[in-house]
Coordinates of C-alpha atoms in Angstrom, one line a residue:
M1 CA -6.5 -88.5 -51.3
Y2 CA -9.6 -90.0 -49.4
S3 CA -11.6 -92.4 -51.4
K4 CA -15.9 -92.1 -51.1
L5 CA -15.6 -95.1 -48.3
D6 CA -12.8 -93.4 -46.5
N7 CA -15.7 -90.1 -46.3
M8 CA -17.7 -92.4 -45.5
K9 CA -16.1 -94.1 -42.5
L10 CA -14.8 -90.3 -41.0
K11 CA -18.9 -89.3 -41.2
S12 CA -20.0 -92.2 -39.1
I13 CA -16.9 -91.9 -36.9
A14 CA -18.0 -87.9 -36.1
A15 CA -21.8 -88.9 -35.7
F16 CA -20.8 -91.5 -33.1
L17 CA -18.4 -88.5 -31.4
L18 CA -21.4 -86.1 -31.4
S19 CA -23.9 -89.0 -30.1
L20 CA -21.0 -89.6 -27.0
I21 CA -21.2 -86.0 -26.1
I22 CA -24.8 -85.2 -26.7
T23 CA -25.4 -88.8 -24.1
S24 CA -22.7 -87.3 -21.9
C25 CA -24.3 -84.0 -21.4
D26 CA -27.8 -85.7 -20.9
D27 CA -25.6 -87.6 -18.0
H28 CA -24.3 -84.7 -16.4
D29 CA -26.9 -82.3 -15.2
D30 CA -24.5 -81.0 -12.8
V31 CA -22.2 -78.9 -15.2
A32 CA -21.9 -75.4 -14.4
P33 CA -22.7 -72.8 -17.0
G34 CA -19.4 -71.0 -18.9
L35 CA -19.3 -67.8 -18.9
Y36 CA -17.1 -64.9 -20.3
V37 CA -16.5 -61.2 -19.7
D38 CA -15.5 -59.0 -22.9
L39 CA -12.8 -56.9 -20.3
E40 CA -11.2 -58.1 -17.0
E41 CA -10.8 -54.6 -16.4
I42 CA -12.7 -51.4 -17.4
A43 CA -11.1 -48.5 -16.7
T44 CA -13.3 -45.3 -15.8
F45 CA -14.1 -42.2 -14.1
P46 CA -17.2 -40.6 -11.6
G47 CA -19.7 -39.9 -13.9
D48 CA -18.5 -42.0 -17.1
E49 CA -21.0 -44.5 -18.7
V50 CA -19.2 -47.9 -19.4
W51 CA -20.4 -51.3 -21.7
V52 CA -20.5 -54.2 -19.6
E53 CA -20.7 -57.1 -21.9
G54 CA -19.6 -61.1 -22.5
Q55 CA -21.5 -64.5 -23.2
A56 CA -22.8 -67.0 -20.9
S57 CA -23.6 -70.7 -22.3
N58 CA -25.3 -73.8 -20.9
Y59 CA -26.5 -76.4 -22.6
L60 CA -29.9 -76.3 -20.8
G61 CA -30.5 -73.6 -20.7
I62 CA -29.5 -69.7 -19.2
S63 CA -32.1 -68.3 -16.6
L64 CA -30.8 -65.7 -15.4
I65 CA -27.6 -63.1 -15.3
E66 CA -26.9 -60.5 -12.3
I67 CA -24.3 -57.7 -12.8
S68 CA -23.4 -55.9 -9.1
C69 CA -20.5 -54.1 -7.4
D70 CA -21.9 -53.7 -4.0
A71 CA -19.6 -50.8 -3.3
W72 CA -21.0 -48.5 -5.5
G73 CA -25.0 -49.7 -4.7
V74 CA -25.1 -51.1 -8.7
A75 CA -27.3 -54.0 -9.2
K76 CA -28.9 -55.0 -12.2
T77 CA -30.5 -58.3 -13.5
I78 CA -30.8 -59.7 -17.0
T79 CA -33.6 -62.4 -18.3
P80 CA -33.1 -63.9 -21.1
K81 CA -36.2 -64.7 -23.3
G82 CA -36.8 -68.3 -23.9
E83 CA -34.1 -69.6 -21.5
P84 CA -31.3 -69.6 -24.5
K85 CA -28.5 -71.8 -24.5
V86 CA -26.0 -69.5 -25.6
Y87 CA -26.7 -65.8 -24.4
N88 CA -24.7 -62.4 -25.5
Y89 CA -25.4 -60.3 -22.5
S90 CA -24.9 -56.3 -23.1
W91 CA -25.5 -53.4 -20.0
K92 CA -24.4 -49.8 -19.9
M93 CA -23.1 -49.1 -16.7
E94 CA -23.3 -45.4 -15.3
V95 CA -20.6 -44.9 -13.0
P96 CA -21.8 -43.2 -9.9
S97 CA -20.4 -39.4 -9.1
T98 CA -19.2 -40.9 -5.8
A99 CA -17.2 -43.8 -7.1
T100 CA -14.2 -45.1 -5.3
F101 CA -11.2 -46.6 -6.9
P102 CA -10.4 -49.5 -7.4
E103 CA -13.9 -51.8 -6.9
T104 CA -14.6 -55.7 -8.1
L105 CA -17.8 -56.0 -10.4
S106 CA -19.3 -58.9 -10.3
V107 CA -20.9 -61.2 -12.9
V108 CA -23.0 -64.1 -12.2
V109 CA -24.6 -66.3 -14.6
H110 CA -27.8 -69.1 -13.8
D111 CA -29.1 -71.6 -15.6
V112 CA -32.5 -73.6 -15.4
N113 CA -30.6 -76.0 -13.0
G114 CA -30.4 -73.4 -10.5
L115 CA -26.2 -73.7 -11.4
S116 CA -24.2 -70.6 -11.5
T117 CA -20.8 -69.5 -12.7
T118 CA -19.4 -65.9 -11.4
R119 CA -16.3 -63.8 -13.0
T120 CA -14.8 -60.9 -11.5
V121 CA -14.1 -57.1 -13.6
T122 CA -11.7 -55.0 -12.0
L123 CA -13.0 -51.2 -12.2
S124 CA -10.5 -49.2 -11.8
F125 CA -9.8 -45.4 -12.3
A126 CA -8.8 -43.4 -15.7
P127 CA -7.0 -41.0 -15.1
D128 CA -7.8 -37.8 -17.2
I129 CA -5.7 -36.7 -19.5
T130 CA -7.7 -34.7 -21.8
A131 CA -8.3 -30.8 -22.2
P132 CA -11.5 -28.9 -22.8
W133 CA -12.3 -28.0 -26.1
V134 CA -13.9 -25.4 -28.3
T135 CA -17.2 -26.7 -30.7
T136 CA -17.7 -23.4 -32.1
S137 CA -15.1 -21.3 -34.2
F138 CA -13.0 -19.2 -32.5
P139 CA -11.0 -16.6 -34.7
D140 CA -7.3 -15.5 -34.0
Q141 CA -8.7 -12.0 -35.0
V142 CA -11.6 -10.2 -34.3
S143 CA -13.1 -7.2 -35.9
V144 CA -15.2 -4.2 -33.6
D145 CA -16.7 -1.5 -35.0
F146 CA -16.5 1.8 -33.0
D147 CA -19.5 3.3 -32.5
T148 CA -18.3 7.1 -32.6
E149 CA -21.9 8.2 -31.2
L150 CA -21.8 5.9 -28.0
A151 CA -17.9 6.1 -28.0
K152 CA -17.2 2.7 -27.8
G153 CA -17.1 -0.6 -29.4
V154 CA -18.4 -3.7 -27.9
W155 CA -17.0 -7.5 -28.5
D156 CA -19.8 -10.1 -27.7
L157 CA -17.9 -13.0 -26.7
S158 CA -19.8 -16.2 -26.9
L159 CA -17.9 -19.6 -26.8
N160 CA -19.4 -23.3 -26.7
L161 CA -16.9 -25.2 -24.6
E162 CA -17.0 -29.3 -23.9
D163 CA -15.1 -31.4 -21.8
D164 CA -15.0 -35.4 -21.2
R165 CA -15.0 -34.9 -17.4
A166 CA -16.3 -31.7 -16.2
L167 CA -15.7 -28.3 -16.8
S168 CA -14.5 -26.0 -13.9
M169 CA -13.2 -22.8 -15.0
A170 CA -12.8 -20.2 -17.2
H171 CA -10.0 -17.0 -16.7
I172 CA -10.3 -14.0 -19.5
S173 CA -7.4 -11.6 -19.4
I174 CA -7.4 -8.6 -21.8
P175 CA -4.8 -6.2 -20.2
E176 CA -4.9 -3.2 -22.6
I177 CA -8.1 -2.5 -20.7
A178 CA -7.3 -3.8 -17.2
Y179 CA -10.1 -6.6 -17.3
D180 CA -9.2 -9.6 -15.5
E181 CA -11.6 -12.8 -14.4
S182 CA -12.5 -16.1 -13.8
I183 CA -15.8 -17.7 -14.0
E184 CA -16.9 -20.6 -13.0
L185 CA -18.6 -23.5 -15.4
S186 CA -19.8 -27.1 -14.6
G187 CA -20.9 -30.4 -16.2
R188 CA -19.0 -31.9 -19.5
S189 CA -20.5 -28.3 -21.3
A190 CA -20.7 -25.0 -21.4
T191 CA -21.6 -21.4 -23.2
L192 CA -19.6 -18.4 -21.6
N193 CA -21.3 -15.2 -22.8
K194 CA -19.3 -12.3 -22.2
S195 CA -19.5 -8.3 -23.6
F196 CA -16.8 -6.6 -23.4
D197 CA -16.6 -2.5 -24.1
F198 CA -13.5 -0.6 -25.5
T199 CA -13.5 3.1 -25.2
S200 CA -10.9 3.7 -28.2
I201 CA -9.7 2.6 -31.2
G202 CA -6.3 0.1 -31.4
N203 CA -5.3 -3.6 -31.5
F204 CA -6.2 -5.4 -28.2
E205 CA -4.8 -8.9 -27.0
A206 CA -7.2 -11.4 -25.1
E207 CA -6.2 -14.5 -23.5
I208 CA -8.7 -17.3 -22.0
V209 CA -7.6 -20.5 -20.6
V210 CA -10.4 -22.6 -19.6
S211 CA -9.9 -25.2 -17.4
D212 CA -11.7 -28.9 -16.2
S213 CA -11.9 -30.3 -13.2
T214 CA -8.8 -32.0 -13.3
G215 CA -6.7 -29.0 -14.0
N216 CA -6.0 -29.8 -17.9
E217 CA -5.7 -26.5 -19.5
L218 CA -7.7 -25.7 -23.1
K219 CA -5.6 -21.3 -24.0
L220 CA -6.9 -19.3 -26.0
T221 CA -5.5 -16.2 -27.9
T222 CA -6.9 -13.5 -30.3
S223 CA -6.1 -10.3 -31.4
I224 CA -9.3 -8.0 -30.9
V225 CA -9.5 -5.1 -34.1
V226 CA -11.5 -2.3 -32.5
M227 CA -12.1 0.3 -35.8
L228 CA -13.6 2.7 -37.2
A229 CA -17.4 0.9 -39.1
E230 CA -16.6 0.0 -42.9
E231 CA -18.8 0.4 -45.1
E232 CA -20.4 -2.7 -45.9
D233 CA -22.8 -3.5 -49.8
P234 CA -25.9 -4.6 -48.8
Y235 CA -27.0 -8.6 -48.6
E236 CA -29.8 -10.6 -48.0
L237 CA -31.0 -14.1 -47.6
Y238 CA -29.7 -16.2 -50.6
D239 CA -30.8 -19.6 -52.1
Q240 CA -27.2 -20.7 -52.2
M241 CA -23.5 -19.5 -51.9
Y242 CA -20.4 -20.6 -53.9
A243 CA -17.1 -20.6 -53.5
I244 CA -14.4 -19.9 -56.1
I245 CA -10.8 -19.6 -56.1
A246 CA -9.6 -15.8 -56.4
T247 CA -6.5 -16.7 -58.6
E248 CA -8.4 -18.5 -61.2
N249 CA -10.9 -17.2 -63.9
E250 CA -14.5 -18.3 -64.9
S251 CA -13.3 -18.2 -68.3
D252 CA -10.9 -21.1 -67.9
Y253 CA -13.6 -23.4 -67.4
V254 CA -16.3 -25.0 -69.0
N255 CA -18.5 -26.2 -65.8
G256 CA -17.7 -26.4 -62.3
Y257 CA -15.6 -23.1 -61.3
Y258 CA -18.5 -22.6 -58.7
H259 CA -18.2 -24.5 -56.2
F260 CA -21.5 -24.9 -54.9
M261 CA -22.3 -24.0 -51.4
D262 CA -25.3 -25.7 -49.2
P263 CA -27.3 -24.2 -46.1
G264 CA -25.9 -24.5 -43.4
Y265 CA -27.8 -26.5 -40.6
S266 CA -27.8 -27.3 -37.0
D267 CA -29.9 -29.7 -35.0
G268 CA -32.3 -30.3 -38.4
E269 CA -33.0 -26.6 -38.4
I270 CA -31.6 -24.1 -41.4
V271 CA -29.5 -21.3 -39.5
P272 CA -30.1 -18.2 -41.8
Y273 CA -27.5 -16.3 -43.7
T274 CA -25.0 -19.4 -43.3
Y275 CA -23.5 -21.8 -45.9
T276 CA -21.3 -24.8 -46.3
C277 CA -19.1 -26.8 -48.3
K278 CA -16.2 -29.1 -48.3
F279 CA -13.6 -27.8 -50.6
Y280 CA -10.0 -28.7 -51.8
A281 CA -7.4 -26.3 -51.9
P282 CA -4.8 -26.9 -54.3
E283 CA -1.9 -24.9 -53.1
D284 CA -0.5 -23.4 -49.7
G285 CA -1.9 -20.3 -49.5
T286 CA -5.3 -20.4 -51.8
Q287 CA -7.4 -17.8 -51.6
V288 CA -11.3 -18.1 -51.9
Y289 CA -14.1 -15.7 -52.5
F290 CA -17.9 -16.0 -52.2
T291 CA -20.7 -15.0 -54.4
P292 CA -24.5 -15.5 -53.9
S293 CA -24.6 -16.4 -58.2
K294 CA -22.3 -17.7 -61.2
S295 CA -20.9 -13.8 -61.6
I296 CA -18.3 -12.1 -59.6
D297 CA -19.2 -8.8 -61.1
A298 CA -22.5 -8.4 -58.3
D299 CA -22.4 -9.5 -55.1
L300 CA -18.3 -10.6 -53.5
F301 CA -18.2 -11.2 -50.2
G302 CA -14.3 -12.0 -49.0
V303 CA -12.8 -10.3 -45.9
S304 CA -11.3 -6.8 -44.6
P305 CA -8.3 -5.8 -45.7
Y306 CA -7.8 -4.6 -42.2
V307 CA -9.0 -7.7 -40.1
S308 CA -8.6 -11.1 -41.8
S309 CA -11.5 -12.4 -39.5
K310 CA -14.3 -9.6 -40.6
L311 CA -16.2 -11.6 -43.4
M312 CA -18.1 -8.8 -45.7
N313 CA -19.8 -8.0 -48.8
K314 CA -17.7 -4.9 -50.5
N315 CA -17.2 -5.8 -54.1
G316 CA -13.7 -4.5 -55.1
Y317 CA -12.6 -3.4 -51.3
V318 CA -12.8 -7.2 -49.8
V319 CA -9.8 -8.9 -50.3
P320 CA -9.3 -13.4 -50.3
V321 CA -10.2 -15.6 -47.8
T322 CA -6.5 -17.3 -47.5
I323 CA -6.2 -21.6 -46.6
E324 CA -2.6 -21.7 -45.4
K325 CA -2.3 -24.9 -46.7
A326 CA -2.9 -27.4 -49.6
G327 CA -5.6 -30.1 -48.7
Y328 CA -9.5 -30.8 -47.9
Y329 CA -11.2 -28.7 -45.8
Y330 CA -15.0 -28.0 -44.3
L331 CA -15.9 -24.2 -45.3
W332 CA -18.2 -22.2 -43.2
I333 CA -19.6 -19.0 -43.1
D334 CA -22.1 -16.8 -41.6
L335 CA -22.7 -13.9 -43.7
A336 CA -25.0 -12.1 -40.5
N337 CA -22.1 -11.7 -38.2
H338 CA -19.5 -11.4 -40.7
C339 CA -17.7 -14.6 -40.0
Y340 CA -16.2 -18.0 -41.1
S341 CA -14.1 -21.2 -40.4
I342 CA -11.7 -23.1 -42.2
S343 CA -12.1 -26.5 -40.5
E344 CA -9.6 -29.8 -41.8
L345 CA -11.8 -32.0 -43.8
N346 CA -10.9 -36.1 -41.6
A347 CA -12.3 -37.6 -44.1
E348 CA -11.9 -41.1 -46.4
P349 CA -12.0 -41.0 -49.9
G350 CA -15.4 -41.7 -51.5
C351 CA -13.3 -44.2 -54.3
T352 CA -9.9 -45.7 -54.6
E353 CA -10.7 -47.9 -58.0
P354 CA -9.8 -47.5 -61.0
V355 CA -12.6 -44.8 -63.1
L356 CA -13.5 -44.1 -66.2
L357 CA -15.5 -40.9 -67.9
S358 CA -18.7 -41.3 -69.7
G359 CA -21.0 -38.2 -71.2
T360 CA -22.2 -36.8 -74.4
G361 CA -20.5 -34.4 -76.5
F362 CA -17.2 -36.1 -75.7
V363 CA -14.4 -37.0 -78.8
F364 CA -14.8 -41.0 -77.0
G365 CA -18.6 -40.4 -78.5
D366 CA -22.0 -40.3 -77.2
W367 CA -22.0 -42.6 -73.5
G368 CA -18.7 -44.3 -74.9
A369 CA -16.2 -44.5 -72.2
S370 CA -12.7 -42.4 -71.7
D371 CA -9.4 -44.3 -71.0
Y372 CA -8.9 -44.7 -67.4
M373 CA -8.5 -41.4 -65.5
T374 CA -5.1 -40.7 -63.7
Q375 CA -5.5 -40.8 -60.0
V376 CA -3.7 -37.7 -59.2
S377 CA -3.9 -38.1 -55.3
P378 CA -6.7 -40.9 -53.3
G379 CA -9.8 -40.2 -54.9
R380 CA -9.1 -37.5 -56.5
Y381 CA -8.8 -38.2 -60.8
E382 CA -8.2 -36.5 -64.1
I383 CA -8.1 -36.8 -67.6
E384 CA -7.6 -34.8 -71.0
T385 CA -10.3 -35.4 -73.4
E386 CA -11.7 -33.2 -76.2
L387 CA -14.9 -31.7 -76.4
V388 CA -16.4 -32.5 -80.4
D389 CA -16.1 -28.6 -82.4
G390 CA -19.2 -27.7 -83.3
Y391 CA -21.5 -29.6 -80.5
T392 CA -24.6 -27.9 -80.3
D393 CA -26.5 -30.5 -77.7
D394 CA -26.4 -30.7 -74.0
I395 CA -23.0 -31.7 -72.8
M396 CA -23.6 -34.6 -70.1
Y397 CA -21.2 -36.4 -67.7
Y398 CA -20.4 -38.6 -65.2
F399 CA -18.1 -41.4 -63.4
Y400 CA -18.3 -45.1 -63.2
T401 CA -15.8 -48.1 -62.4
D402 CA -15.1 -50.7 -64.1
G403 CA -18.6 -53.0 -65.1
W404 CA -20.7 -50.5 -63.5
V405 CA -20.3 -51.4 -60.3
R406 CA -19.9 -48.2 -58.6
V407 CA -21.1 -45.0 -60.6
F408 CA -21.0 -41.1 -59.4
R409 CA -23.2 -38.7 -60.9
A410 CA -24.6 -35.5 -59.9
D411 CA -27.9 -33.3 -60.4
A412 CA -28.8 -32.0 -63.9
D413 CA -27.2 -28.2 -62.2
G414 CA -23.7 -30.3 -61.1
Q415 CA -23.9 -28.7 -57.7
W416 CA -24.4 -31.9 -55.7
W417 CA -22.2 -35.4 -56.3
F418 CA -23.3 -38.8 -55.1
E419 CA -22.8 -42.4 -55.6
S420 CA -26.4 -43.8 -57.9
A421 CA -26.2 -46.2 -60.0
S422 CA -29.3 -44.4 -62.2
G423 CA -30.1 -41.5 -62.1
S424 CA -29.1 -37.7 -63.2
C425 CA -26.1 -36.4 -64.6
C426 CA -24.4 -33.1 -64.7
T427 CA -26.1 -31.4 -68.2
F428 CA -24.9 -27.6 -69.7
K429 CA -24.7 -26.2 -73.1
S430 CA -21.2 -25.0 -74.2
G431 CA -20.0 -22.3 -76.5
Y432 CA -16.3 -24.1 -76.4
Y433 CA -14.5 -26.8 -78.4
G434 CA -11.3 -28.5 -77.5
K435 CA -8.9 -30.1 -74.9
V436 CA -10.7 -30.1 -71.6
I437 CA -9.4 -32.0 -68.1
V438 CA -12.1 -33.6 -66.7
T439 CA -11.3 -33.5 -63.0
F440 CA -13.5 -36.2 -60.4
D441 CA -13.3 -35.7 -56.4
S442 CA -14.4 -38.2 -54.5
T443 CA -13.4 -36.5 -51.0
E444 CA -15.4 -33.1 -51.5
W445 CA -17.6 -34.6 -54.1
W446 CA -17.1 -32.2 -57.0
A447 CA -16.6 -32.2 -60.6
S448 CA -15.3 -29.7 -63.0
I449 CA -14.2 -29.4 -66.5
R450 CA -11.4 -26.5 -67.3
K451 CA -9.8 -26.1 -70.6
A452 CA -6.5 -27.5 -71.2
N453 CA -4.6 -24.7 -73.0

């Protein structure tokens, strides 16, 4: 162990060395500035945007940083404010559409004494290995109503496409109607709109091949089912929709059977007749209906028994939408266009720490604490408890981690679950008393209470 005297000696030596360094700096005004580049090679391509970043340093101060590539006609001057001794530079460079490879990018730093240091960065070509992609859903089956008066059915194709470089061509083939056409595309994004007439009832296979400027291809196929129009019940612009699992019964739940769906948005605006939600499918082949109210006896949306991609409102006629694999999904429905999409939800659980249940009407006492909930999968918790017999006040519940470090609650109607230290709780009346299973899922942000018996 060092004594106090030893520590004082060490501090004195450190101070002496520091004074030597400072004196040395003062005595050497010809020291060139230091320059660091984050990347010594940048792989890119014409039309790309890349960041040129690094750090410059000098004991007297940095006056200027120059970034240039003569072959590309690129020149950028950065003048730091206040002539700092250490400066982190960052500049987004646009790669010209005519860029050739390989080339050299020069980075030069100047200090206040006029001394400079140069570093070079190799600009190499990054091969294009990414195929184009679609940004709208493209179903594997499409329904087209056959108009007997016009003696035809019309399929209106609308496809939003993107590529990381440049789109080139879309080739559409529908052999049964002798349609085969190539359509030129350009830019990184494009919308493909096309109408097709079908003069007979039947199934028609369509293939769309989208290629980019390098030759990477995206292949899409769909089956177009042309049939006589199916009768649908009237529908309207509902304030909300609910998703329900068709194989479960409302009577099995105390709370949370109807999974709330928000109105759909695009560019900050509500898209009429569209609704979305995060959803957990507990098993392969989970079947789902959609309803605008907490009832399955009125409007009920499913799909045509003949066309699995056709969403429609016909209680007693439609069949459920099927989710092929268990897991988390993002559901989107469009009532007006009679379509839907199911996409995998690539989201991390909101919580993986130990969680407890609290609230009113439970056997552990109003605002008491349950035992720790069982984490049945990452972010999904369950616990069996009991509702107090004869309890007539509002039942309320929320979840929290040890010490109330994190608290998870909902609005009073239980439509939106979120993390907040204070606020509302899911609140409802119940005529059921007995054992229940309470579930909280921090990935789909939903909770429910179902009967244990």
